[in-house]
Every structure is written in structure tokens, then in C-alpha cells.
Coordinates of C-alpha atoms and ligand atoms in Angstrom, one line a residue:
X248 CA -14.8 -4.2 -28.3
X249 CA -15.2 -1.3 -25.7
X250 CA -13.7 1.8 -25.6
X251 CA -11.5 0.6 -22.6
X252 CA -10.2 -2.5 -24.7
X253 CA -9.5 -0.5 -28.2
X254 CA -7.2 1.8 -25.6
X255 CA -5.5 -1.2 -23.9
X256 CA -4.9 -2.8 -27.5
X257 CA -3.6 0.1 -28.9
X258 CA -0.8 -0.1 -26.1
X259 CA 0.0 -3.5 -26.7
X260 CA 0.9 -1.8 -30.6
X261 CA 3.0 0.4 -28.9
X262 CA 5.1 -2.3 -26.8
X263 CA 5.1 -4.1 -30.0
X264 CA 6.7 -0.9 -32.3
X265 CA 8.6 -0.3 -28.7
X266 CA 10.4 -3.3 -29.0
X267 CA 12.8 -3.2 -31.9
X268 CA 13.2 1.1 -30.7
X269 CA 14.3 0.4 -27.2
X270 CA 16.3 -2.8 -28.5
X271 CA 18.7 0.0 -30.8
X272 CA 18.6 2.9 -28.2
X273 CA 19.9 0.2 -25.7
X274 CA 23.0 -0.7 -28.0
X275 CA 21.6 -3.8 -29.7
X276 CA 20.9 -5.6 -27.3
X277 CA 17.9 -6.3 -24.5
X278 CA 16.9 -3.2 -23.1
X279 CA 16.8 -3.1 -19.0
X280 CA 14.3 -1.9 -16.8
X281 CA 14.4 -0.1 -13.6
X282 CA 11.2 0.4 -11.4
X283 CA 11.7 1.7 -7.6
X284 CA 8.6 2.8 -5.4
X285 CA 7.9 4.6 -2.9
X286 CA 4.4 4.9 -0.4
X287 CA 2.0 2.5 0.1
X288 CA 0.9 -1.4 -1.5
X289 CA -1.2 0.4 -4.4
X290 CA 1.8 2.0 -5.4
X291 CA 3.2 -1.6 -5.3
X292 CA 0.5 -2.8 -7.3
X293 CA 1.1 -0.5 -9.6
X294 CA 4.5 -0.7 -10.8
X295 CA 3.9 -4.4 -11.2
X296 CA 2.0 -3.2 -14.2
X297 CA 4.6 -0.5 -14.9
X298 CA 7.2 -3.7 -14.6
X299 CA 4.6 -6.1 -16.8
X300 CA 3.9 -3.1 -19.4
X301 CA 7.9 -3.0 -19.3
X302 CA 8.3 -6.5 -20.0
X303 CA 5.7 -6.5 -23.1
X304 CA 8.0 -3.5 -24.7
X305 CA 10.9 -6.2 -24.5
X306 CA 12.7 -5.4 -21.3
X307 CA 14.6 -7.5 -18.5
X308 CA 14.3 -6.1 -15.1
X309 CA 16.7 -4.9 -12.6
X310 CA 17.2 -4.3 -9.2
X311 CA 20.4 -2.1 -10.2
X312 CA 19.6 1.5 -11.8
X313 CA 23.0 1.7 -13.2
X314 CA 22.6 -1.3 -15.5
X315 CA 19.1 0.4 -16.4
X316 CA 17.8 1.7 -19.9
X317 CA 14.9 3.4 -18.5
X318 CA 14.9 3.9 -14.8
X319 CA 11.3 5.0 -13.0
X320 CA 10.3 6.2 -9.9
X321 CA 7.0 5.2 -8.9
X322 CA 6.5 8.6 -6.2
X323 CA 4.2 9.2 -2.8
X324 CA 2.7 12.8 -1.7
X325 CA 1.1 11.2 1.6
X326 CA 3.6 13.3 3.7
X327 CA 6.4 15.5 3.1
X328 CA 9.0 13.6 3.9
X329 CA 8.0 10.9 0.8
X330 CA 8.5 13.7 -1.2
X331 CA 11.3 14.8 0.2
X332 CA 12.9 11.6 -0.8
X333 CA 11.7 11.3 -4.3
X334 CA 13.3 14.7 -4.6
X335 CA 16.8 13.5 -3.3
X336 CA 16.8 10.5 -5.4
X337 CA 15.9 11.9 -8.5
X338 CA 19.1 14.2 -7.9
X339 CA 21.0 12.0 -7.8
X340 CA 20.4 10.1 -11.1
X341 CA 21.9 13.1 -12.9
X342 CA 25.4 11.1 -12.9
X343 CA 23.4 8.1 -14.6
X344 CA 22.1 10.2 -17.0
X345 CA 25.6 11.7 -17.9
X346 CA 27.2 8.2 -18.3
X347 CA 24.7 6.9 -20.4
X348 CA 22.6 10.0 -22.1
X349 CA 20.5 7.5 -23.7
X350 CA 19.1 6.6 -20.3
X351 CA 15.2 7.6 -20.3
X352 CA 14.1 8.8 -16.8
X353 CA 10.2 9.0 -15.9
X354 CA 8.7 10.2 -12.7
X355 CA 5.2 8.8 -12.0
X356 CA 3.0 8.1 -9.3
X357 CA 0.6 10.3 -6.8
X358 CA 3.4 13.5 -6.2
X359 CA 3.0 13.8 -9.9
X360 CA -0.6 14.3 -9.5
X361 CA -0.4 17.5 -7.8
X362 CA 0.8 20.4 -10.8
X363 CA 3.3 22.6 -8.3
X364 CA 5.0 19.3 -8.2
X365 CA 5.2 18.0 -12.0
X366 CA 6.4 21.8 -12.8
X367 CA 9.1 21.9 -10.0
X368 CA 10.2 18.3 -11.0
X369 CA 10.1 19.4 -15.0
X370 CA 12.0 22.7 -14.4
X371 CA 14.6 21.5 -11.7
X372 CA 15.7 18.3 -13.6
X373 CA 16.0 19.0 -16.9
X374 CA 17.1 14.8 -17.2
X375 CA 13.9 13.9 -16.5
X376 CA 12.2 13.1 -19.6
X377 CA 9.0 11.7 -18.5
X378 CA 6.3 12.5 -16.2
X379 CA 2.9 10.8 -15.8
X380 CA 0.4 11.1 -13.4
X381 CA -1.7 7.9 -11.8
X382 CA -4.7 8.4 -14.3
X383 CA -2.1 7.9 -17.1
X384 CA -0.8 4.6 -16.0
X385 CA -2.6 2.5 -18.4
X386 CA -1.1 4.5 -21.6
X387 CA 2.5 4.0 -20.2
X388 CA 3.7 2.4 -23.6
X389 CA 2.2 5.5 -25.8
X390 CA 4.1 8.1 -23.5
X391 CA 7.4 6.0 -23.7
X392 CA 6.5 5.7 -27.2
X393 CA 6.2 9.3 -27.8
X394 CA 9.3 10.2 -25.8
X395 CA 11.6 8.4 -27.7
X396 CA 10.5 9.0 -30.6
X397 CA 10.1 12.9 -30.0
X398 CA 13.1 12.9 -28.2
X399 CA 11.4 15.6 -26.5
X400 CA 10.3 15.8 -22.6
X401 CA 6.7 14.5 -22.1
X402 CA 4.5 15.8 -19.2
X403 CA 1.5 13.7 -19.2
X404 CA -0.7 14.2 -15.7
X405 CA -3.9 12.5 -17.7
X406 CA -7.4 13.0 -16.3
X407 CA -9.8 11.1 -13.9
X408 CA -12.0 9.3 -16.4
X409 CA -13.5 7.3 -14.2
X410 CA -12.8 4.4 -15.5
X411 CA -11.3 1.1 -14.4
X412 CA -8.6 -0.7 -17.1
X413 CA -8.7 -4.6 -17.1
X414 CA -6.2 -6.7 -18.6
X415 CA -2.7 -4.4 -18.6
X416 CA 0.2 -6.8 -17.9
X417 CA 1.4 -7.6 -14.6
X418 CA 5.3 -8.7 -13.3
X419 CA 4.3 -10.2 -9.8
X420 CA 7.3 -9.1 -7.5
X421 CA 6.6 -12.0 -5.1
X422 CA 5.6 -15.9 -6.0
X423 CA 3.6 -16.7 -3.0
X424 CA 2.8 -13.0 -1.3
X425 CA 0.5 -10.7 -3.3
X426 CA -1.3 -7.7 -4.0
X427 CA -4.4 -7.9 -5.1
X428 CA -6.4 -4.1 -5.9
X429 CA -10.0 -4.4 -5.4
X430 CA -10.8 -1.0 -6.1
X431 CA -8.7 2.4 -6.8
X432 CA -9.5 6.4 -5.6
X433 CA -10.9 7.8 -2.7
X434 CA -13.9 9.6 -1.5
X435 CA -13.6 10.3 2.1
X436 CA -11.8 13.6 2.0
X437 CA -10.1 13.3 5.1
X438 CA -8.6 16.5 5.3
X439 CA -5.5 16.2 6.1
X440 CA -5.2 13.4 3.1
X441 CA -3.9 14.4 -0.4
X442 CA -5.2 11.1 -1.8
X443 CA -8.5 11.9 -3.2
X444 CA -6.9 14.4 -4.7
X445 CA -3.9 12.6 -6.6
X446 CA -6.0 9.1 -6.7
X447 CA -9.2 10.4 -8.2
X448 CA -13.4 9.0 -7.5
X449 CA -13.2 6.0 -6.1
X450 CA -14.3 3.3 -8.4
X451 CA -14.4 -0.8 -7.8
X452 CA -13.2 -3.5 -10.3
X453 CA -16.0 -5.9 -10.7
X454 CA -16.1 -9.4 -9.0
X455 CA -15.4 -11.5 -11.8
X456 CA -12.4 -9.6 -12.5
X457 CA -11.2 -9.6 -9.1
X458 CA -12.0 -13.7 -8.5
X459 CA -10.5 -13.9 -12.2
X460 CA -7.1 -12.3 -10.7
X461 CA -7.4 -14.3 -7.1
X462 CA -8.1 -17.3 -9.0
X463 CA -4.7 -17.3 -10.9
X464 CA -2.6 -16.1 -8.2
X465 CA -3.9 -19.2 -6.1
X466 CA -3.1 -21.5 -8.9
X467 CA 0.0 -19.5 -9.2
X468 CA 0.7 -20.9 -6.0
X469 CA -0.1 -17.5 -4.0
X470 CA -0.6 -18.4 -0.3
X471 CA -1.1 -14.9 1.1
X472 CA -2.9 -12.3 -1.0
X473 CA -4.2 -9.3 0.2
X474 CA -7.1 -7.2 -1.5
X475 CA -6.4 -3.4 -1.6
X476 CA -8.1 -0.3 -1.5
X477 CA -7.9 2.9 0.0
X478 CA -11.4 1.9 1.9
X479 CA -12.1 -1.6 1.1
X480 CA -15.5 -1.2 3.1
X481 CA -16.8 0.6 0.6
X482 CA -16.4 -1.6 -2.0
X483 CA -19.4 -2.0 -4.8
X484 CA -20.3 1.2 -5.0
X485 CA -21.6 1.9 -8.7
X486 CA -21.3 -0.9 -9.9
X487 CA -24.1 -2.5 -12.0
X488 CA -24.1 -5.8 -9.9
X489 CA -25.2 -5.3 -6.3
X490 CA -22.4 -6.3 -3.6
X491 CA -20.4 -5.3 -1.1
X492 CA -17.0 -5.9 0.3
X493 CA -17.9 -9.0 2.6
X494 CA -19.7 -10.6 -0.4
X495 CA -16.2 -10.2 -2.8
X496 CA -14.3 -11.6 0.1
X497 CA -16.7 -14.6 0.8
X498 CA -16.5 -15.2 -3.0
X499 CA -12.5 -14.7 -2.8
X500 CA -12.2 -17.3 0.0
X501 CA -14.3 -19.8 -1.4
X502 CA -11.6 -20.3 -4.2
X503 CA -10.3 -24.0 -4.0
X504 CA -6.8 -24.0 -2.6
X505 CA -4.7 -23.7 1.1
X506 CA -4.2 -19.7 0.8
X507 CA -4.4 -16.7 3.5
X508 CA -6.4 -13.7 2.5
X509 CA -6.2 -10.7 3.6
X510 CA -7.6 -7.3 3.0
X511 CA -6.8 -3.2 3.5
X512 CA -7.8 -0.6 4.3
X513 CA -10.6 -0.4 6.6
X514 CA -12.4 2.4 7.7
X515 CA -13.9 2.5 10.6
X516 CA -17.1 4.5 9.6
X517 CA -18.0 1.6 7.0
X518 CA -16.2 -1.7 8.6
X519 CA -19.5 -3.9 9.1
X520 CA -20.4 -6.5 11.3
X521 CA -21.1 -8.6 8.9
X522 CA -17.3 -8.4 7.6
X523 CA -16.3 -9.3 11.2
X524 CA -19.0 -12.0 11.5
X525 CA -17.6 -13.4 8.3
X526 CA -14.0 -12.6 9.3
X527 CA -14.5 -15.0 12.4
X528 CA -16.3 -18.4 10.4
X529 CA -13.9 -18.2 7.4
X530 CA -10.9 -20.1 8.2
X531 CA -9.0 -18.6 5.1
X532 CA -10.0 -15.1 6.0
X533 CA -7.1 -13.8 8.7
X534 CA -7.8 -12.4 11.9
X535 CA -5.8 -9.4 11.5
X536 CA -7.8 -6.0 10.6
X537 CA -5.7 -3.1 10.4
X538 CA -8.6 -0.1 11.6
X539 CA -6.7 3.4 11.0
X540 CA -7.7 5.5 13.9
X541 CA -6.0 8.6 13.3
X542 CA -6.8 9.9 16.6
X543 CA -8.4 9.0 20.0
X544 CA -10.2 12.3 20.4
X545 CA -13.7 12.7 18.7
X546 CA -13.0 16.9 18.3
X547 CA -10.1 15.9 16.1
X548 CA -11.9 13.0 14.1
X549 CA -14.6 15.6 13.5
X550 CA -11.7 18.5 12.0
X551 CA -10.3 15.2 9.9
X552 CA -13.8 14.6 8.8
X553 CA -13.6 10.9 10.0
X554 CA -17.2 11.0 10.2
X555 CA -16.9 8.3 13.6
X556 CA -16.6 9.3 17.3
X557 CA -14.0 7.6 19.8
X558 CA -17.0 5.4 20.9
X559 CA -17.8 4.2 18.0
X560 CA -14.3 3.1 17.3
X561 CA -13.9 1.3 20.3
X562 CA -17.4 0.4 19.7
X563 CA -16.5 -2.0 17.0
X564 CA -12.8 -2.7 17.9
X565 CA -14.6 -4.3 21.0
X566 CA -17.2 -6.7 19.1
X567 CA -14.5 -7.6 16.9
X568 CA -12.2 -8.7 19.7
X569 CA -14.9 -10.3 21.1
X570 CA -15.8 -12.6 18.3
X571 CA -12.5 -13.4 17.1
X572 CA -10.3 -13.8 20.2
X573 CA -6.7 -14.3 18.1
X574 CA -7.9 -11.0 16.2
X575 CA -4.5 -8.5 15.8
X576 CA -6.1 -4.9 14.9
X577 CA -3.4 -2.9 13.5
X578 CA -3.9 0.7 12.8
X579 CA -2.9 4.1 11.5
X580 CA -2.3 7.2 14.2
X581 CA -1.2 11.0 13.1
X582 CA 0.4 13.0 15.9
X583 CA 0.2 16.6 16.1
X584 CA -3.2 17.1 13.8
X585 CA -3.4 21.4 13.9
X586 CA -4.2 23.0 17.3
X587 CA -3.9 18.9 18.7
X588 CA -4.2 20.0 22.5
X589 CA -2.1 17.9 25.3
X590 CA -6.1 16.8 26.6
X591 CA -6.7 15.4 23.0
X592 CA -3.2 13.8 22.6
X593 CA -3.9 11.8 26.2
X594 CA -7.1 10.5 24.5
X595 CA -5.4 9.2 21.7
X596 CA -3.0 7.3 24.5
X597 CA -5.9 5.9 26.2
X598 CA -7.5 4.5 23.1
X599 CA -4.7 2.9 22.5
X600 CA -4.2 1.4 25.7
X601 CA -7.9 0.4 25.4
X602 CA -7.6 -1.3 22.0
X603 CA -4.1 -2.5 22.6
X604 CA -2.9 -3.0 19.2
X605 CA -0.5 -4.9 17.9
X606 CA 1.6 -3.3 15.8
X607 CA 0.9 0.8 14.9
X608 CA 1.8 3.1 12.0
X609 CA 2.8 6.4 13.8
X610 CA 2.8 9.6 11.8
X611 CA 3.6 13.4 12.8
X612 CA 1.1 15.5 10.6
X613 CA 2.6 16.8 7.8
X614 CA 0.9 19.8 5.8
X615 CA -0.4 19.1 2.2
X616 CA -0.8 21.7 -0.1
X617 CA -4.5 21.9 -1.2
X618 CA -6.0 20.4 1.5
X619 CA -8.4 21.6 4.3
X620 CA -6.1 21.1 7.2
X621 CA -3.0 23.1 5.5
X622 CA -5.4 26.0 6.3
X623 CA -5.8 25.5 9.9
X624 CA -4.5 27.2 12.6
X625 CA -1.3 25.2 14.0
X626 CA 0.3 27.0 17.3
X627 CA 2.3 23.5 18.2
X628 CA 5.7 23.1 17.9
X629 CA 8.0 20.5 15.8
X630 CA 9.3 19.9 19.9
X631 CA 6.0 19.6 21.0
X632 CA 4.8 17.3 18.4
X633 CA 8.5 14.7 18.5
X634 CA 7.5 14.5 22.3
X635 CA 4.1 13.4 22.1
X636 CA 5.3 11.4 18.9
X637 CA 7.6 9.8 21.9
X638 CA 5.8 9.4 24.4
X639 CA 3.1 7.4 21.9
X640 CA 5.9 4.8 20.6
X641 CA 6.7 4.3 24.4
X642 CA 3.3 3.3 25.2
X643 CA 2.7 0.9 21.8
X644 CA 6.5 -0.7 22.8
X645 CA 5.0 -1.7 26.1
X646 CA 1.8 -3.0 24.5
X647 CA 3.0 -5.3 22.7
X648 CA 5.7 -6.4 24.8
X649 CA 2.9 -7.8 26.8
X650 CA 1.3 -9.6 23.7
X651 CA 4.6 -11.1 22.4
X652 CA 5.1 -12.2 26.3
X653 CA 1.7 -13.9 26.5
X654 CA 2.9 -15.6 23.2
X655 CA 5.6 -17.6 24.5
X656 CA 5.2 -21.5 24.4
X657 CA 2.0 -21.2 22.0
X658 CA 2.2 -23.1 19.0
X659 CA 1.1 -21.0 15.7
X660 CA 0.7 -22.1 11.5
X661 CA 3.1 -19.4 10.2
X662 CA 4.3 -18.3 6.5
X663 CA 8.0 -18.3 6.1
X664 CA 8.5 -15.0 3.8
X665 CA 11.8 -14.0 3.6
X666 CA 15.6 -13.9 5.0
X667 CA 15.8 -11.3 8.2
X668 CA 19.6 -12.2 8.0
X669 CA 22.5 -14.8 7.8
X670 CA 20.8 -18.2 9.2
X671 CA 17.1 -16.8 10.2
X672 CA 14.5 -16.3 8.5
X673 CA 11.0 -14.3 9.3
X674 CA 8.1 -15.6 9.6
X675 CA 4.2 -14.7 9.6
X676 CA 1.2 -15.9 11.6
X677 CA -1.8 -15.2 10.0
X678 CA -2.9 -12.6 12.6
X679 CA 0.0 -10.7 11.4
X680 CA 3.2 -11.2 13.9
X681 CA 6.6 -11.9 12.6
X682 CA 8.7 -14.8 14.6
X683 CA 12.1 -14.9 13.7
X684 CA 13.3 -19.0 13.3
X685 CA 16.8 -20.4 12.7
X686 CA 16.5 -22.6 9.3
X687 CA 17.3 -22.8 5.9
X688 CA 16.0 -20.7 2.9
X689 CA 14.4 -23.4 1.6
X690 CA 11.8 -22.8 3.4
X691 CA 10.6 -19.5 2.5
X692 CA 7.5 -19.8 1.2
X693 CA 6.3 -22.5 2.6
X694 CA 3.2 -23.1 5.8
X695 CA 4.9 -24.4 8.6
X696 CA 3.7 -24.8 12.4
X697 CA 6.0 -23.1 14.8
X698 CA 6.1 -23.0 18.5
X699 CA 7.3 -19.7 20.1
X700 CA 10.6 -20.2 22.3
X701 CA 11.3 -16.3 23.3
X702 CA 9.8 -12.9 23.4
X703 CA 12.3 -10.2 23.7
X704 CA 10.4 -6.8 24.1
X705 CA 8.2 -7.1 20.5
X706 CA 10.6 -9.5 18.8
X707 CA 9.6 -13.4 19.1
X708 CA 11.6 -16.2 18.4
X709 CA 10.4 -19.8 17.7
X710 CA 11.3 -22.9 16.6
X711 CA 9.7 -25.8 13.5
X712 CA 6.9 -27.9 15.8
X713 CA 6.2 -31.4 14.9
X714 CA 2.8 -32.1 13.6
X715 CA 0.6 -30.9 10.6
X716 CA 1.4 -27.3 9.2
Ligands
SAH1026 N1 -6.9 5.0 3.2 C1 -6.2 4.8 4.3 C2 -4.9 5.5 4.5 C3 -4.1 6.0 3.4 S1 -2.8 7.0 3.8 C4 -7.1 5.1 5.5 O1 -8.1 5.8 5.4 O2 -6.8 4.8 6.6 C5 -1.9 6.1 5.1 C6 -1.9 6.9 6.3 O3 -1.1 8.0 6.2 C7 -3.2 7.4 6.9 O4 -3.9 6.5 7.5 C8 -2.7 8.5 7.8 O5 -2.5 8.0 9.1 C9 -1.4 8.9 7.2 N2 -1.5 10.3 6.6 C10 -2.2 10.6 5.6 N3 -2.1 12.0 5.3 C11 -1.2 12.4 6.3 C12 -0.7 13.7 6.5 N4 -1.0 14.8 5.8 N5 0.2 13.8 7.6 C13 0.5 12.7 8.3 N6 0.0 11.5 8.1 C14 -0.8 11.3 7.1
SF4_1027 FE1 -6.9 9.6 2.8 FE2 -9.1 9.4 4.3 FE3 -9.1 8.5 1.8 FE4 -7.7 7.2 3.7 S1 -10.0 7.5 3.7 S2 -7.1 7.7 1.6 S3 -7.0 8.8 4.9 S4 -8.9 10.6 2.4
F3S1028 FE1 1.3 7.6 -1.2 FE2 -0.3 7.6 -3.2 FE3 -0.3 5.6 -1.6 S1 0.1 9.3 -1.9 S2 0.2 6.5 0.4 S3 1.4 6.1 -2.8 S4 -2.1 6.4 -2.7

């Protein structure tokens, strides 16, 4: 047994002592577990563990924190206003607390990462009886363990060993739409990015894990599953087999079984050809790439250490829309960057009129303690940065107006995912645009063809075509 394994079994002997302990703290009877999250789909991923580790220590799960026995809070440091949230949230659990002072509170997740925070969360909310950091996710049944049983407040932030923990227990929050981490951490450094920091070296799971996971989520009856990591381009690195990331996804879509796969994030110094080549043959594979930008100006990339020039963006946002015409590139974009000058803001508007995207994540920069932008010079206003931040959205809106217009009357294989509101329900295609169709829940779920009846501005509408979905 390795190292890894003995750790991973001795949580399982936690759960196992945990079971009977949570089972009296909750009253004598089934303890109930609360996990919310906040930032991005590796954060998801992980509080399905958190919710699996949870189940294995005997607990049902809730969507409702006041019927909780131990509530968590799964946090984001990416920008200020994440943390700005976690902050207001955790306030108001106090009440919770009161009512039912047997209620165990954790804070985990990236904010928890970063010491001023863990300290300010420790001191100002003295309820708070838990905090872990993302290297201590794997010993989450220990640290409950020891919490309760202490009944002292436990602040574990856990160190970057390096190392990647197979087999911890996972609660799937969808049945057919999953999550799928290929690899965790970050090298790149951008510097406005607290990532690295909070997330660690990046490291990659190895390939059979990864096809082991893919393999049981298809038989699970997964149709979409996307693979994760901060820069999935980069995948392979150190480990002993040699690979990279279009080999794990040609292995990924070669599993048996009607499935969509997607991956995320790209990054545009390592996307490869050959990913796009294989992007285009690969019928499972979907032609949506989401290719974070960040800016249109090659100055900025070079102060956000991007490490790729404007050209060579558009460089390969061009080959790939050449090979794979129905390709949807979706993308990240931070307004307002320190000492961002109006000249450098118009060449993030005309990359983005070049590319035309389909759908864009906007952001205004947001300082983060630690990191090499924080330190720069930053003579632009709040004003300054909302306008551009308006102007931007204005010129995306009218972008895909245009796409969603050209859609009209097309017919396109969609997955139904989930209710948008009483009597319609949204739906995917597999290049990444929602259509919005009148029918019954039933379907959810389910591949179905549908042929697009009406685009107002960026919201389509379709309707079931006959034929085979
Ligand atoms: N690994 C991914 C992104 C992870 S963070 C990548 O490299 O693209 C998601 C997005 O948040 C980033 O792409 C960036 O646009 C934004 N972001 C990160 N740090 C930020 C900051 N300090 N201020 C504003 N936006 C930020
Ligand atoms: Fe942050 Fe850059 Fe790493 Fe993405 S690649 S997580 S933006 S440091
Ligand atoms: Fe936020 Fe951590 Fe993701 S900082 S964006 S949850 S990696």
C-alpha cells in the first residue's frame, strides 16, 4: 500500500468512528449535511468529494442550511467580490448557530488558502469551528474528527505536497452532466491570478485514473462530461507515462457510449494544433473551446505574463475556426488591468470583434493581495473602468445577436439540462448555446434534435424536430 492509500484509509476509519459521533451530536438521529460553493467547476468538483466524504461519515444531504448538522462553505479568492460574499454569508449563519449550538460550521476552499484570510475569518467569527485549506481536502474526516471530539476550533490550511489523492468518495450533483478534474494547481503565474498561489504546483492525475472515472460516469449514464483543469494544455507534465492532453482526450472519447465531452481551461500559449485537429475528426469531442484572452493588447498580456501576443491569439482562434466551422470559442476578458490605457482597451474591442465570440466572461480587475499586479501603478478610476466594462458588454450583446440571428431555422442535436421556468426548459447544443423549448420535464436529460424557431437579441427559442436525435 502507498503512502497515499494508508492516508486515504485511515479517513475511511474516521467516517467510520464519525458515524455513531455525528449520529448523537445530531439528536439520535441521521446527521444532515450542508455544502454551498462558490467560484469556479473545480470548486464544484470538489465539494462533491466534500458531499461523498459527508456521505461515508453517515450523512443525508441538504439544499436547506437550517435543517443542517454541519453546514460548509466551499470559498473563492479569484476576485474580491467572491470574497466579499463568503464574508456576508458566513455572517449570517450566526443565527443558525444560536438555534442549534451543536451545528459544526467549516470554511474551506481557495480564500482559506491565503493566511490574512483564515486569521480574519478565525478571529471575526468565533462560530466558525473549522477551517481548511484546499491541500487539506483529502483529510476532511480527521479534521471533522478532531473538531468534535476536541470541541475546540481547528485551523488546518495543510501544505502542498504535491501529491495527487485517488479514490476519496464522490456525491455526483448531476446524473447526466459532469465534472471530471484531469489535473489540479497552477503554474502560469499570471499575475494578477491568486490561483497558483491558493491551488499549489500543478500536478496531473494519470490516464488510467482519469479513463477509470470517464468510464463509470458514461456507464453511469453521463452524456456531457467535461475534463477540468486550470490549463488543461498542459496536461502530462511529470508524469512517468509520456502524454499529453490531446492523447487523454482521444483516449476519453474512444470510451464506448453516445456522450459529449468537453474540456477547460485552455490556454492559449499551450492550445495545440493537434488538439484542434483532433477537436474537428472526433465526433464526441464538442466544438466549443473556451480560450481566455484576458486582453486584446500584447503590452498588457506581457504585464499579465500571458507569455502570447495578440497575433498569436488570433493566430490560433483563426485555424481553429477554420477547421471546425460550427466551432463556439468562448473566453475570459479582465477590464481595467493597472495603467489599462483607452488605446489598449480599443484593442481588446477589436479582438473581440475579430474572434466574435460567443458567449464572454467579463471581469473588472480586482487587486489580490500577494500578487505582482497588486503592486503596480493603477491611475484609472472605478468610473473609468464600469465604462469600458460597458461599452465591452455592448459590443459582445451585438455579437452574438448576429450568431443567434444566423441560427434561426437550423436544425441542431441538443441536451435538455434543466427547467429555465414554468413550461420551458433549457437546452444545449454541443457547441455550447442554450435554446429555450416549451416541453415537459421529462425530458431533461435526454439528446433531442431541435430546430430553432426565434432569436431574440442572444436568447433562441426552438422547437422538438422530427427525425433521429
Ligand atoms: N485558469 C484559467 C482561469 C482561472 S480564473 C485561465 O487561465 O484562463 C478565471 C478567470 O478569472 C480568469 O480567466 C480571469 O479572467 C479572471 N480573473 C482572475 N484573477 C482576476 C483578478 N485578479 N481580477 C479580475 N479577474 C480575474
Ligand atoms: Fe490564474 Fe493564469 Fe493559472 Fe489561469 S493560468 S489559473 S489565470 S495563473
Ligand atoms: Fe476561485 Fe479557487 Fe476556482 S480561487 S476560481 S475557486 S481555483
Amino acid at each position: 500500500m502507498t503512502e497515499n492509500e494508508k492516508i486515504l484509509k485511515q479517513q475511511d476509519e474516521y467516517s467510520e468512528m464519525l458515524r455513531d459521533i455525528l449520529f448523537m451530536r445530531a439528536g439520535n438521529k441521521q446527521p444532515v449535511g450542508y455544502v454551498r460553493t462558490y467560484g469556479c467547476q473545480q470548486n464544484v468538483a470538489d465539494s462533491e468529494r466534500i458531499k461523498g466524504m459527508l456521505e461515508k461519515m453517515g450523512c443525508s444531504l441538504t439544499e436547506n442550511a437550517e435543517e443542517a448538522d454541519i453546514i460548509i462553505f466551499n470559498t473563492c479568492a479569484v476576485r474580491e467580490h467572491a470574497e466579499d460574499r463568503v464574508f456576508g454569508n458566513v455572517g449570517a449563519l450566526k443565527a443558525l448557530k444560536k438555534k442549534k449550538p451543536s451545528l459544526l460550521i467549516g470554511l474551506c476552499g481557495c480564500m482559506m488558502e491565503q493566511k490574512h484570510i483564515a486569521d480574519r475569518i478565525y478571529n471575526s467569527f468565533p462560530y466558525v469551528g473549522l477551517v481548511f485549506g484546499t491541500h487539506a481536502i483529502h483529510r476532511f474526516p480527521e479534521l471533522v474528527y478532531n473538531a468534535v471530539t476536541s470541541g475546540k476550533r481547528l485551523i488546518e490550511r495543510g501544505t502542498d505536497d504535491g501529491a495527487v489523492y485517488e479514490g476519496i468518495p464522490i456525491h455526483r450533483d448531476g446524473s447526466f452532466k459532469g465534472w471530471l478534474p484531469i489535473m489540479y494547481g497552477c503554474d502560469n503565474f499570471c499575475t494578477y491570478c491568486i490561483v497558483p498561489y491558493v491551488r499549489g504546483r500543478e500536478r496531473s492525475r494519470c490516464p488510467e485514473a482519469v479513463l477509470e472515472e470517464a468510464g463509470s460516469m458514461v456507464q453511469a449514464g453521463f452524456k456531457d462530461i467535461t475534463l477540468l483543469g486550470q490549463n488543461v494544455n498542459s496536461y502530462g507534465k511529470g508524469l512517468d507515462e509520456e502524454t499529453n492532453f490531446a492523447a487523454l482526450l482521444r483516449r476519453v472519447s474512444e470510451i464506448d457510449g453516445d456522450f459529449w465531452l468537453r474540456f477547460m481551461t485552455s490556454h492559449p500559449k499551450d492550445c495545440s494544433r493537434e488538439l484542434i485537429d483532433l477537436m474537428a475528426e472526433s465526433p464526441k469531442i464538442c466544438n466549443h473551446l473556451h480560450l481566455p484572452f484576458q486582453s486584446g493588447s500584447s503590452n498588457i498580456l506581457k504585464r499579465m505574463n500571458r507569455r502570447y501576443t495578440r497575433e498569436k491569439y488570433l493566430e490560433i482562434a483563426e485555424y481553429a475556426k477554420k477547421k471546425i466551422p460550427d466551432l463556439s470559442i468562448t473566453s475570459d476578458v479582465i477590464v481595467g488591468f493597472p495603467g489599462e490605457t483607452e488605446e489598449e482597451f480599443q484593442e481588446t474591442l477589436s479582438l473581440i470583434r475579430e474572434v466574435e465570440f460567443t458567449s464572454l466572461f467579463t471581469f473588472i480587475y480586482s487587486p489580490r493581495v500577494g500578487t505582482p499586479a497588486a503592486k503596480m501603478e493603477d491611475p484609472n478610476s472605478h468610473e473609468v473602468k464600469a465604462a469600458r466594462m460597458a461599452e465591452l458588454l455592448k459590443t459582445q450583446e451585438t455579437i452574438a445577436a448576429k450568431r443567434c440571428a444566423g441560427m434561426v431555422g437550423k436544425t441542431y442535436r441538443v441536451l435538455v439540462e434543466e427547467q429555465a421556468r414554468e413550461g420551458v426548459l433549457n437546452a444545449r447544443t454541443q457547441n455550447n448555446i442554450v435554446v429555450e423549448i416549451k416541453e415537459p420535464a421529462e425530458l431533461i436529460g435526454t439528446f433531442q434534435n431541435v430546430e430553432i424557431t426565434e432569436a431574440r437579441n442572444w436568447i433562441l427559442r426552438g422547437k422538438l424536430s422530427e427525425g433521429k436525435n
